[in-house]
Tab-separated table of C-alpha atoms and ligand atoms in Angstrom:
chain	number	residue	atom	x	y	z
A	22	UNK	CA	-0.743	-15.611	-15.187
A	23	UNK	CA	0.442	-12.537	-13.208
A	24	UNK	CA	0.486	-12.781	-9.385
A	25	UNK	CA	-0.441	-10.302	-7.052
A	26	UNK	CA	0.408	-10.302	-3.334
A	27	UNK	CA	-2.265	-11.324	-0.789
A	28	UNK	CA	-1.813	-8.160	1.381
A	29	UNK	CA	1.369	-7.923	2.635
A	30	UNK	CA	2.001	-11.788	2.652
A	31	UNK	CA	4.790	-13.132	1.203
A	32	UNK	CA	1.766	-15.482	-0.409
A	33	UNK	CA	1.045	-14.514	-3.949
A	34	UNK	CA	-2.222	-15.594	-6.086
A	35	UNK	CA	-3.236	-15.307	-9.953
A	36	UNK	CA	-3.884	-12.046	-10.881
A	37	UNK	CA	-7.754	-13.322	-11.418
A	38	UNK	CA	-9.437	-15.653	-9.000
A	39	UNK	CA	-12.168	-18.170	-9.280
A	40	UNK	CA	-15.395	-18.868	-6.960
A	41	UNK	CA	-17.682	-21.485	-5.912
A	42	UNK	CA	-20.768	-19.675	-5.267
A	43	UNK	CA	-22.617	-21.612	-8.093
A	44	UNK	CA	-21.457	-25.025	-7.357
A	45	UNK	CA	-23.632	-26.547	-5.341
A	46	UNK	CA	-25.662	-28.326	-8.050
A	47	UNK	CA	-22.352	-29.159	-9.480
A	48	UNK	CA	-21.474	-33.478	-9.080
A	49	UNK	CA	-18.379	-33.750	-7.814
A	50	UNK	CA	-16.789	-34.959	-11.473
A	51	UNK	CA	-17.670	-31.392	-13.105
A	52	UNK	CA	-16.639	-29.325	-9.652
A	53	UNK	CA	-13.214	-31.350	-9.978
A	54	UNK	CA	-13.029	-30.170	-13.906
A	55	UNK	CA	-13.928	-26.313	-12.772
A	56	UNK	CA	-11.626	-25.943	-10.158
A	57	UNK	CA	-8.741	-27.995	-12.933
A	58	UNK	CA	-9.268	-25.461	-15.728
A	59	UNK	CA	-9.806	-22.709	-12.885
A	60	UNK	CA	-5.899	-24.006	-11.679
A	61	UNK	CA	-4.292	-24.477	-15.159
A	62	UNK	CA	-5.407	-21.372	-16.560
A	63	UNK	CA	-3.441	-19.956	-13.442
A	64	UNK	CA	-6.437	-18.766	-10.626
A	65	UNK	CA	-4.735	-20.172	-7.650
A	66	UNK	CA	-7.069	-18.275	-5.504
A	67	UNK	CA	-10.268	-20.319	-5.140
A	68	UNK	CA	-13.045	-18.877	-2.917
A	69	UNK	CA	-16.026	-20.558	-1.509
A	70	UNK	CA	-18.291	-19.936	1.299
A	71	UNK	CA	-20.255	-21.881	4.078
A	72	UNK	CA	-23.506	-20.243	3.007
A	73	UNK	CA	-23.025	-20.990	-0.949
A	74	UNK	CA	-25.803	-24.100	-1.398
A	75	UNK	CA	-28.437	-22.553	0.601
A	76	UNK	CA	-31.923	-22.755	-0.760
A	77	UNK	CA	-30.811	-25.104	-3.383
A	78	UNK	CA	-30.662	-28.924	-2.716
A	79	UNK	CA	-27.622	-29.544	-1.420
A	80	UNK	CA	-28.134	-27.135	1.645
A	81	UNK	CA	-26.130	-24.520	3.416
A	82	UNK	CA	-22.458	-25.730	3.166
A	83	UNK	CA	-23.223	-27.876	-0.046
A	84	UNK	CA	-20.740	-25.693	-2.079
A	85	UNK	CA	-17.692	-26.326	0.731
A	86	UNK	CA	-18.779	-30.021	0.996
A	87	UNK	CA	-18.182	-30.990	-3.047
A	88	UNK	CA	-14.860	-28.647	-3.260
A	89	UNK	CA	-14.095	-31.004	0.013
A	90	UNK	CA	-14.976	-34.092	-2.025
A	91	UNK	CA	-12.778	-32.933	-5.022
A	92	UNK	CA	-9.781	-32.033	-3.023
A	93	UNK	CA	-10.206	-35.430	-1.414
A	94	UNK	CA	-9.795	-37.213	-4.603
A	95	UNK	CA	-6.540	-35.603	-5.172
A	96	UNK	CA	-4.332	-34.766	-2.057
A	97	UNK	CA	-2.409	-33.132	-4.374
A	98	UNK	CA	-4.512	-30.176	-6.048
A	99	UNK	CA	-4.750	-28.579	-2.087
A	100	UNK	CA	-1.420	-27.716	-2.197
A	101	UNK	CA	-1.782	-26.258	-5.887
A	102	UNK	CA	-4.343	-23.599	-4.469
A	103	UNK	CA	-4.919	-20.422	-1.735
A	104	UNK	CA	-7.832	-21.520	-0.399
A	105	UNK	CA	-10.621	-19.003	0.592
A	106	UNK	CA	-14.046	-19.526	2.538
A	107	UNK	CA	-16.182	-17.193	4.738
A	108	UNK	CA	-18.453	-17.594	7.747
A	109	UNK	CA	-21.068	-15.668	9.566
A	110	UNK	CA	-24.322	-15.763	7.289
A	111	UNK	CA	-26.890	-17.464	9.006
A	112	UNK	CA	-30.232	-16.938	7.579
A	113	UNK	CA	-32.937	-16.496	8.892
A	114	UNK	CA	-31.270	-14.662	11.774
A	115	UNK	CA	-29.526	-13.390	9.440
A	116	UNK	CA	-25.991	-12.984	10.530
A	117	UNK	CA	-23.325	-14.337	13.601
A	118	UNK	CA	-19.868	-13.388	14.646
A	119	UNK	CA	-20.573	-14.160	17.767
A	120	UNK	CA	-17.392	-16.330	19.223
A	121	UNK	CA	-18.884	-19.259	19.465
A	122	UNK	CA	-20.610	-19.040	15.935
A	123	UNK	CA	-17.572	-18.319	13.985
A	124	UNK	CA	-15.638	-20.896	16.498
A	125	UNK	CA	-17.930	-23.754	15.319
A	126	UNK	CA	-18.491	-22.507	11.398
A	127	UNK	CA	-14.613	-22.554	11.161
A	128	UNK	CA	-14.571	-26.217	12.451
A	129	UNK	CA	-17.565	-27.003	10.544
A	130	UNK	CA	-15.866	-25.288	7.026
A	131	UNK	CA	-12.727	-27.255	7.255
A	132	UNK	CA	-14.434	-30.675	8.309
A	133	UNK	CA	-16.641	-29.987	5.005
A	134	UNK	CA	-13.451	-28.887	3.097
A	135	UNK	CA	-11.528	-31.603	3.983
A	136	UNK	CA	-8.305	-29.883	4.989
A	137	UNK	CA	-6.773	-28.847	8.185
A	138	UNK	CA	-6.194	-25.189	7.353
A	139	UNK	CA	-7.562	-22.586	4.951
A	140	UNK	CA	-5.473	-19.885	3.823
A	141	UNK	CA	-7.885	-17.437	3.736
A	142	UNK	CA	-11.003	-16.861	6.276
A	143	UNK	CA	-13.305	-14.177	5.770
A	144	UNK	CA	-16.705	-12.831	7.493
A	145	UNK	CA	-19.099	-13.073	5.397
A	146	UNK	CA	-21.071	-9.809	6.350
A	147	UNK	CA	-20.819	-7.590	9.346
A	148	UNK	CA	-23.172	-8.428	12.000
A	149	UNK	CA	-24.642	-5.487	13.653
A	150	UNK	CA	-25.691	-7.485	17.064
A	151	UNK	CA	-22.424	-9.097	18.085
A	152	UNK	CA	-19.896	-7.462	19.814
A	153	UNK	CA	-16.699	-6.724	17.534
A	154	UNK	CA	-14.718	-7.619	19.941
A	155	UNK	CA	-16.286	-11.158	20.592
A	156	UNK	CA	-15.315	-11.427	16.577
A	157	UNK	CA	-12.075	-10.034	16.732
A	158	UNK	CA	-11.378	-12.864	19.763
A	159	UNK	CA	-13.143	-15.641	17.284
A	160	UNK	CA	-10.454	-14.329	14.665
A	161	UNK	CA	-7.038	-14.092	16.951
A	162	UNK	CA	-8.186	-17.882	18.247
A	163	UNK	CA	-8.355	-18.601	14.047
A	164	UNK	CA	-5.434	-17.362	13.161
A	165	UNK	CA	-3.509	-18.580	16.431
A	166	UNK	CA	-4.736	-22.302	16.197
A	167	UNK	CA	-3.379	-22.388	12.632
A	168	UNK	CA	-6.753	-23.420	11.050
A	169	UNK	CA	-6.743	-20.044	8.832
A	170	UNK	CA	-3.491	-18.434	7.890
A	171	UNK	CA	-4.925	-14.866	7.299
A	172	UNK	CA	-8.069	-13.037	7.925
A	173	UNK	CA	-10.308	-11.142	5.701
A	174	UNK	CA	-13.505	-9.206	5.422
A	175	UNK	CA	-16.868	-8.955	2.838
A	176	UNK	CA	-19.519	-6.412	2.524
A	177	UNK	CA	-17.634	-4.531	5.200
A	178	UNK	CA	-17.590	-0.274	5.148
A	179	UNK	CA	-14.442	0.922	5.974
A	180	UNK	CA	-15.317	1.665	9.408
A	181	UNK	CA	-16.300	-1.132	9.773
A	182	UNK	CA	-13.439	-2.522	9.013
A	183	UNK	CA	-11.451	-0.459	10.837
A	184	UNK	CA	-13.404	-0.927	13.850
A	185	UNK	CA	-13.058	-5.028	13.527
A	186	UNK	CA	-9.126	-4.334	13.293
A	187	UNK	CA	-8.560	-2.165	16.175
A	188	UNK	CA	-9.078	-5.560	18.001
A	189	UNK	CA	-7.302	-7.737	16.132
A	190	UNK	CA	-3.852	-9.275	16.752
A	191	UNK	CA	-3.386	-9.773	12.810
A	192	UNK	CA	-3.606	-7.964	9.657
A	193	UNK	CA	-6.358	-8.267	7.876
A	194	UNK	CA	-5.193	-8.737	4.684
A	195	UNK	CA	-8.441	-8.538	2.331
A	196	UNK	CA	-12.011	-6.694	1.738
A	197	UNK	CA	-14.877	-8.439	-0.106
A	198	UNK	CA	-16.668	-5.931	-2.176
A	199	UNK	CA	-19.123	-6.192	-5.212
A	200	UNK	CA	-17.379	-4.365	-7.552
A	201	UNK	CA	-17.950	-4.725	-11.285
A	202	UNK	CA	-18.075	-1.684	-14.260
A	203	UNK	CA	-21.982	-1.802	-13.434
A	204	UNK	CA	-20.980	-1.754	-9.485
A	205	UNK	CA	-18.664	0.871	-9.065
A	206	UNK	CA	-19.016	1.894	-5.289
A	207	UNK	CA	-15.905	1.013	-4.015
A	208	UNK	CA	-14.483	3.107	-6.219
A	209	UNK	CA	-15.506	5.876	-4.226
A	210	UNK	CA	-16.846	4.346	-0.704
A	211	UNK	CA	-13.211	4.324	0.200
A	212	UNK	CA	-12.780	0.418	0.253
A	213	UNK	CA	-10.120	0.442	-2.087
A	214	UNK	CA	-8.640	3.291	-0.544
A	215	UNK	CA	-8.466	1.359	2.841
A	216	UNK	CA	-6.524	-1.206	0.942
A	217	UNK	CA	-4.325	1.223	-0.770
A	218	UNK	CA	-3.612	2.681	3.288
A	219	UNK	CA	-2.815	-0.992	4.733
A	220	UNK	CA	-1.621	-3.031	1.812
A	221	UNK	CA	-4.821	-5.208	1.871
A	222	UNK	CA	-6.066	-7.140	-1.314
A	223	UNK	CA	-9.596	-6.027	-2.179
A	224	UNK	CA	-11.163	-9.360	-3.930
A	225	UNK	CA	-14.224	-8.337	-6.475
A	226	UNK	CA	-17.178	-10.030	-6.303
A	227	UNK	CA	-19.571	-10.886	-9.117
A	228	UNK	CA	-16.914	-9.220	-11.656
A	229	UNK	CA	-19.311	-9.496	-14.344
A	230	UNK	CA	-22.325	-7.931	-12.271
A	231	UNK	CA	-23.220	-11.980	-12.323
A	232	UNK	CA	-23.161	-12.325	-16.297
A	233	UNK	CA	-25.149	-9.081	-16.871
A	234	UNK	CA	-22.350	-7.329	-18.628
A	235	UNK	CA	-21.629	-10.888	-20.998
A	236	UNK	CA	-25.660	-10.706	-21.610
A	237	UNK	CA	-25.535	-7.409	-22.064
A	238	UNK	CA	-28.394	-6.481	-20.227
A	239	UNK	CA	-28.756	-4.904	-17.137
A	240	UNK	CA	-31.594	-2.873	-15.038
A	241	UNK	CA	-29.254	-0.908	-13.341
A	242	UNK	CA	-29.956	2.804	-14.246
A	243	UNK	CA	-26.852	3.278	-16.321
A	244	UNK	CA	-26.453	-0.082	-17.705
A	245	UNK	CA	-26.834	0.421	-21.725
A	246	UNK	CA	-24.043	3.453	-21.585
A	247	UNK	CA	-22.121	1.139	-19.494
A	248	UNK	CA	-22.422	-2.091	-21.779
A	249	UNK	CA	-22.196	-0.189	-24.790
A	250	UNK	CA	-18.484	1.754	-24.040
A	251	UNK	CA	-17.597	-1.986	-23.215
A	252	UNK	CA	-18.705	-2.708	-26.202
A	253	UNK	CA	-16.443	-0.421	-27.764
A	254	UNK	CA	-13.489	-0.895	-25.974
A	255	UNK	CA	-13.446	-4.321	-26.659
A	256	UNK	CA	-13.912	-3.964	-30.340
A	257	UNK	CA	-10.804	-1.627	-30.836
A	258	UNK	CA	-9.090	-4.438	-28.131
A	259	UNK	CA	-10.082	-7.011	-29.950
A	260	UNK	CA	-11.561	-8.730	-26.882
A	261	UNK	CA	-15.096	-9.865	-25.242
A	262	UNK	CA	-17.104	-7.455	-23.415
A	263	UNK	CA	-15.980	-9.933	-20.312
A	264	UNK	CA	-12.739	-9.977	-20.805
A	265	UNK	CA	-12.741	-6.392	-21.039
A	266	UNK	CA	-14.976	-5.989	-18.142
A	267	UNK	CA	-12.390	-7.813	-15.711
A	268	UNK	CA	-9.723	-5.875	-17.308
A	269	UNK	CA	-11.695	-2.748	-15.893
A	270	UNK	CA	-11.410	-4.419	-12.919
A	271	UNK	CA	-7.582	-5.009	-12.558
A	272	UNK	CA	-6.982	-1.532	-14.002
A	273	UNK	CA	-7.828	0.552	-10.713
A	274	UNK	CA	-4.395	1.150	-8.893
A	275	UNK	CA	-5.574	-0.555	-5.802
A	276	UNK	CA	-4.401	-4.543	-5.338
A	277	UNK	CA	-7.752	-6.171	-7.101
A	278	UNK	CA	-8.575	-9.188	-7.822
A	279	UNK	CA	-11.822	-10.428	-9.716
A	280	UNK	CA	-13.416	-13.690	-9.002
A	281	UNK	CA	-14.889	-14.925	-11.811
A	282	UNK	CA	-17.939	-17.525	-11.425
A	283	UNK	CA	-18.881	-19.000	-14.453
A	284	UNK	CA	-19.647	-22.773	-14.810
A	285	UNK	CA	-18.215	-23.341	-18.272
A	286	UNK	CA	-14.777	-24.437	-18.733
A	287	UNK	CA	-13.762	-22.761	-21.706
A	288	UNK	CA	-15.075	-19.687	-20.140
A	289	UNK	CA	-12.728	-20.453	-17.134
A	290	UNK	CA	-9.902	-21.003	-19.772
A	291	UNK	CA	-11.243	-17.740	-21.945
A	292	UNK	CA	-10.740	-15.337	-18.601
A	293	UNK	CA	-7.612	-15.726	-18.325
A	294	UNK	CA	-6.956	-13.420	-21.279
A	295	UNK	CA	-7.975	-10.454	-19.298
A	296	UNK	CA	-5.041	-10.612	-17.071
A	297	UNK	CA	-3.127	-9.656	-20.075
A	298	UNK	CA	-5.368	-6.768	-21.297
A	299	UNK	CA	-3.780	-3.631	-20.336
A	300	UNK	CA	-6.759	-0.710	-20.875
A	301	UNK	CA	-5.674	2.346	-21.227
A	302	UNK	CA	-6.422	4.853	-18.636
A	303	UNK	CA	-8.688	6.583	-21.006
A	304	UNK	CA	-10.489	3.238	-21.635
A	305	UNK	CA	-10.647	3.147	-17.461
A	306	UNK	CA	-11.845	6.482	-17.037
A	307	UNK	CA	-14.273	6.549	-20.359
A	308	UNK	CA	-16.464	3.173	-18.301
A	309	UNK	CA	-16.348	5.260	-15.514
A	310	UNK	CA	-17.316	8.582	-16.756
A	311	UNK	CA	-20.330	5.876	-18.303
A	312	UNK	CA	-21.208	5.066	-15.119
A	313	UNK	CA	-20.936	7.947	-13.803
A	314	UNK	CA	-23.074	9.919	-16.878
A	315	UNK	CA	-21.003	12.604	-16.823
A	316	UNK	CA	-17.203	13.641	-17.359
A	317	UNK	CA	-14.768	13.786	-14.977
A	318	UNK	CA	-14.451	17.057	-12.820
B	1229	NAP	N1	-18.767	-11.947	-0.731
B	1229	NAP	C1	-19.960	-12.000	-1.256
B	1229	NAP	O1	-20.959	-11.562	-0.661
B	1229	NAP	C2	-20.126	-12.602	-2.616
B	1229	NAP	C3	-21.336	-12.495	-3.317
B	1229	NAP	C4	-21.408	-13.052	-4.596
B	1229	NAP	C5	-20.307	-13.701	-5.142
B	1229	NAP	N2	-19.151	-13.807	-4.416
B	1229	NAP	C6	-17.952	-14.483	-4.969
B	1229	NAP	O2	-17.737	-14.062	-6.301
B	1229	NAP	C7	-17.693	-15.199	-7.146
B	1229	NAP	C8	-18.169	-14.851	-8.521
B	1229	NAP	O3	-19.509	-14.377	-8.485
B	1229	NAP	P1	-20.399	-14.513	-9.788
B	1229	NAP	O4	-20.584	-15.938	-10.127
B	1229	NAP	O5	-21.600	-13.670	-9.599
B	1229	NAP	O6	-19.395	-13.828	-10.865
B	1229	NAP	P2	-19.539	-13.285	-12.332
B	1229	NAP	O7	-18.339	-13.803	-13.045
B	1229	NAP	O8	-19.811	-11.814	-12.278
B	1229	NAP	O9	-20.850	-13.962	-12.934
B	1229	NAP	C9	-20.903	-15.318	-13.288
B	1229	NAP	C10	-22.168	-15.525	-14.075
B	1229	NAP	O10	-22.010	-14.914	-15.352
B	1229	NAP	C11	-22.381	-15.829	-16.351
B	1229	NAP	N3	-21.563	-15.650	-17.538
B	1229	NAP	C12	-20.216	-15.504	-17.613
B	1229	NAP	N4	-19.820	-15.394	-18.904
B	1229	NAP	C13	-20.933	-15.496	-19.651
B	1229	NAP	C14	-21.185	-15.428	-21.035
B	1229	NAP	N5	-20.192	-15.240	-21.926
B	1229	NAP	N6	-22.468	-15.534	-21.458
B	1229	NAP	C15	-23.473	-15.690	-20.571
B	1229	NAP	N7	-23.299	-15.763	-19.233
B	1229	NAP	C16	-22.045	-15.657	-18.777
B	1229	NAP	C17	-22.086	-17.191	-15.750
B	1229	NAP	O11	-22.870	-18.144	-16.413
B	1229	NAP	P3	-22.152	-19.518	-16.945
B	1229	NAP	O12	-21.875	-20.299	-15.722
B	1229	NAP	O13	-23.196	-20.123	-17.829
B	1229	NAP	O14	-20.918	-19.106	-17.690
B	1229	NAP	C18	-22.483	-16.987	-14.312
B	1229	NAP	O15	-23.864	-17.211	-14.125
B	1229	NAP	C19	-18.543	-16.236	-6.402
B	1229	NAP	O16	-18.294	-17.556	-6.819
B	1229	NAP	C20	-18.091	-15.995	-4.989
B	1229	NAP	O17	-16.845	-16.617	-4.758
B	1229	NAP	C21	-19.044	-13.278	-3.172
């Protein structure tokens, strides 16, 4: 698969990454087959999250805690992948990046994990009650202790972001955002602009709006126009409406990448396709201008 650059690392990842957010209920057998295909089909960016497991039966850290049991079958398959987590949701409260919160979370991720270091460490969300600098400290200790190479964001604004870097020592070198043809906002919300200005990597969440766009239904206001010029696109491409979708996705001229989250493993295999796709620009805009409901200015 095609890399792209994690910021301005030197550390590059498959063009199309994969996530753990529905792997809690996973035994540790299928999670190990997942994150295989997810690896041979080239997505060396895996992404997981402390939170990812709550409300379900393996609890808050459940999804960390059976990637942690696969990579401790295989020593090997950590060193195959650029591995991602987050920290900072805490329901009910809801959120912490307080210092000693994200201190502790980070020790508590890798102990689940498995590993000594993650690549990648991310807030979650931006808490509004604790001080950015207290979070910005939390990060610099992170980064400086070695137990997370670089530093990212999720469901940050931009000045929020900006605010959180003023303070910190390091780059951060990704955003977070939901971003999907039936989620366009950072299109325009300046997120990928931010990483256009700094070299950061914007990773897309739920790049599928969560498997609306392969059902092809969705309640969101312009969801049949958008579904239907998938549709089309992906008949003269010869492609699924998915594949297409995360196609859309890596078209924008900002540094994307999608993280797919299906559970199937010839689905996993399947996405990899789209990293080949290259729309057209009037394919881009046309999903757009559907979004949008009207033309271009
Ligand atoms: N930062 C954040 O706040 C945040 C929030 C949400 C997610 N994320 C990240 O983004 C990753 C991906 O999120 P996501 O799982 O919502 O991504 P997604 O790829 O948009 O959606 C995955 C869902 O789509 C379904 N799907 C895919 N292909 C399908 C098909 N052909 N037919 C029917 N259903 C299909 C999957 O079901 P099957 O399993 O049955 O294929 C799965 O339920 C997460 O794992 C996590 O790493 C981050």
């Amino acid at each position: 698969m095609r890399q792209t650059a994690i910021g301005k690392t030197q550390v590059e990842v498959g063009a199309i990454a994969y996530g753990c957010w529905r792997f809690a209920e996973s035994s540790v057998e299928d999670a190990d087959a997942k994150i295989r295909a997810a690896l041979d089909a080239g997505m060396t960016l895996i992404d997981t999250a402390d939170i990812y497991g709550f409300g379900e039966p393996r609890g808050f850290g459940g999804a960390e805690a059976v990637l942690g049991d696969v990579l401790a079958r295989d020593p090997g398959l950590r060193s195959r992948m650029i591995l991602a987590t987050k920290g900072g949701i805490t329901p009910p409260r809801p959120y912490d990046s307080s210092y000693d919160y994200l201190t502790e979370a980070m020790d508590a991720s890798l102990s689940r994990l498995q590993t000594d270091r993650v690549d990648l460490y991310q807030i979650h969300r931006p808490d509004l009650t604790a001080p950015v600098e207290e979070t910005a400290r939390a990060l610099n200790d992170i980064v400086s202790s070695g137990k997370a190479r670089f530093i990212g964001v999720s469901n940050y604004t931009v000045p929020q972001t900006r605010a959180l870097q003023a303070h910190l020592d390091a780059p951060l070198v990704s955003t977070q955002p939901e971003f999907s043809a039936l989620h366009q906002d950072p299109i325009i919300d300046g997120t990928f602009d931010w990483c256009s200005e700094t070299g950061a990597t914007a990773l897309a969440w739920s790049p599928l709006a969560g498997g609306d766009i392969p059902r092809l239904s969705s309640d969101h206001p312009r969801g049949a126009e958008v579904i239907a010029c998938l549709q089309k696109i992906a008949e003269a491409h010869s492609a699924s409406v998915s594949n297409i979708a995360l196609a859309f996705t890596l078209k924008h001229q900002a540094k994307i990448i999608p993280i797919i989250g299906t559970q199937n493993l010839e689905r996993i295999t399947d996405s990899a396709k789209a990293a080949e796709i290259n729309l057209s620009a009037r394919d881009f805009y046309d999903i757009v201008e559907a979004y949008r409901g009207e033309a271009m200015p």
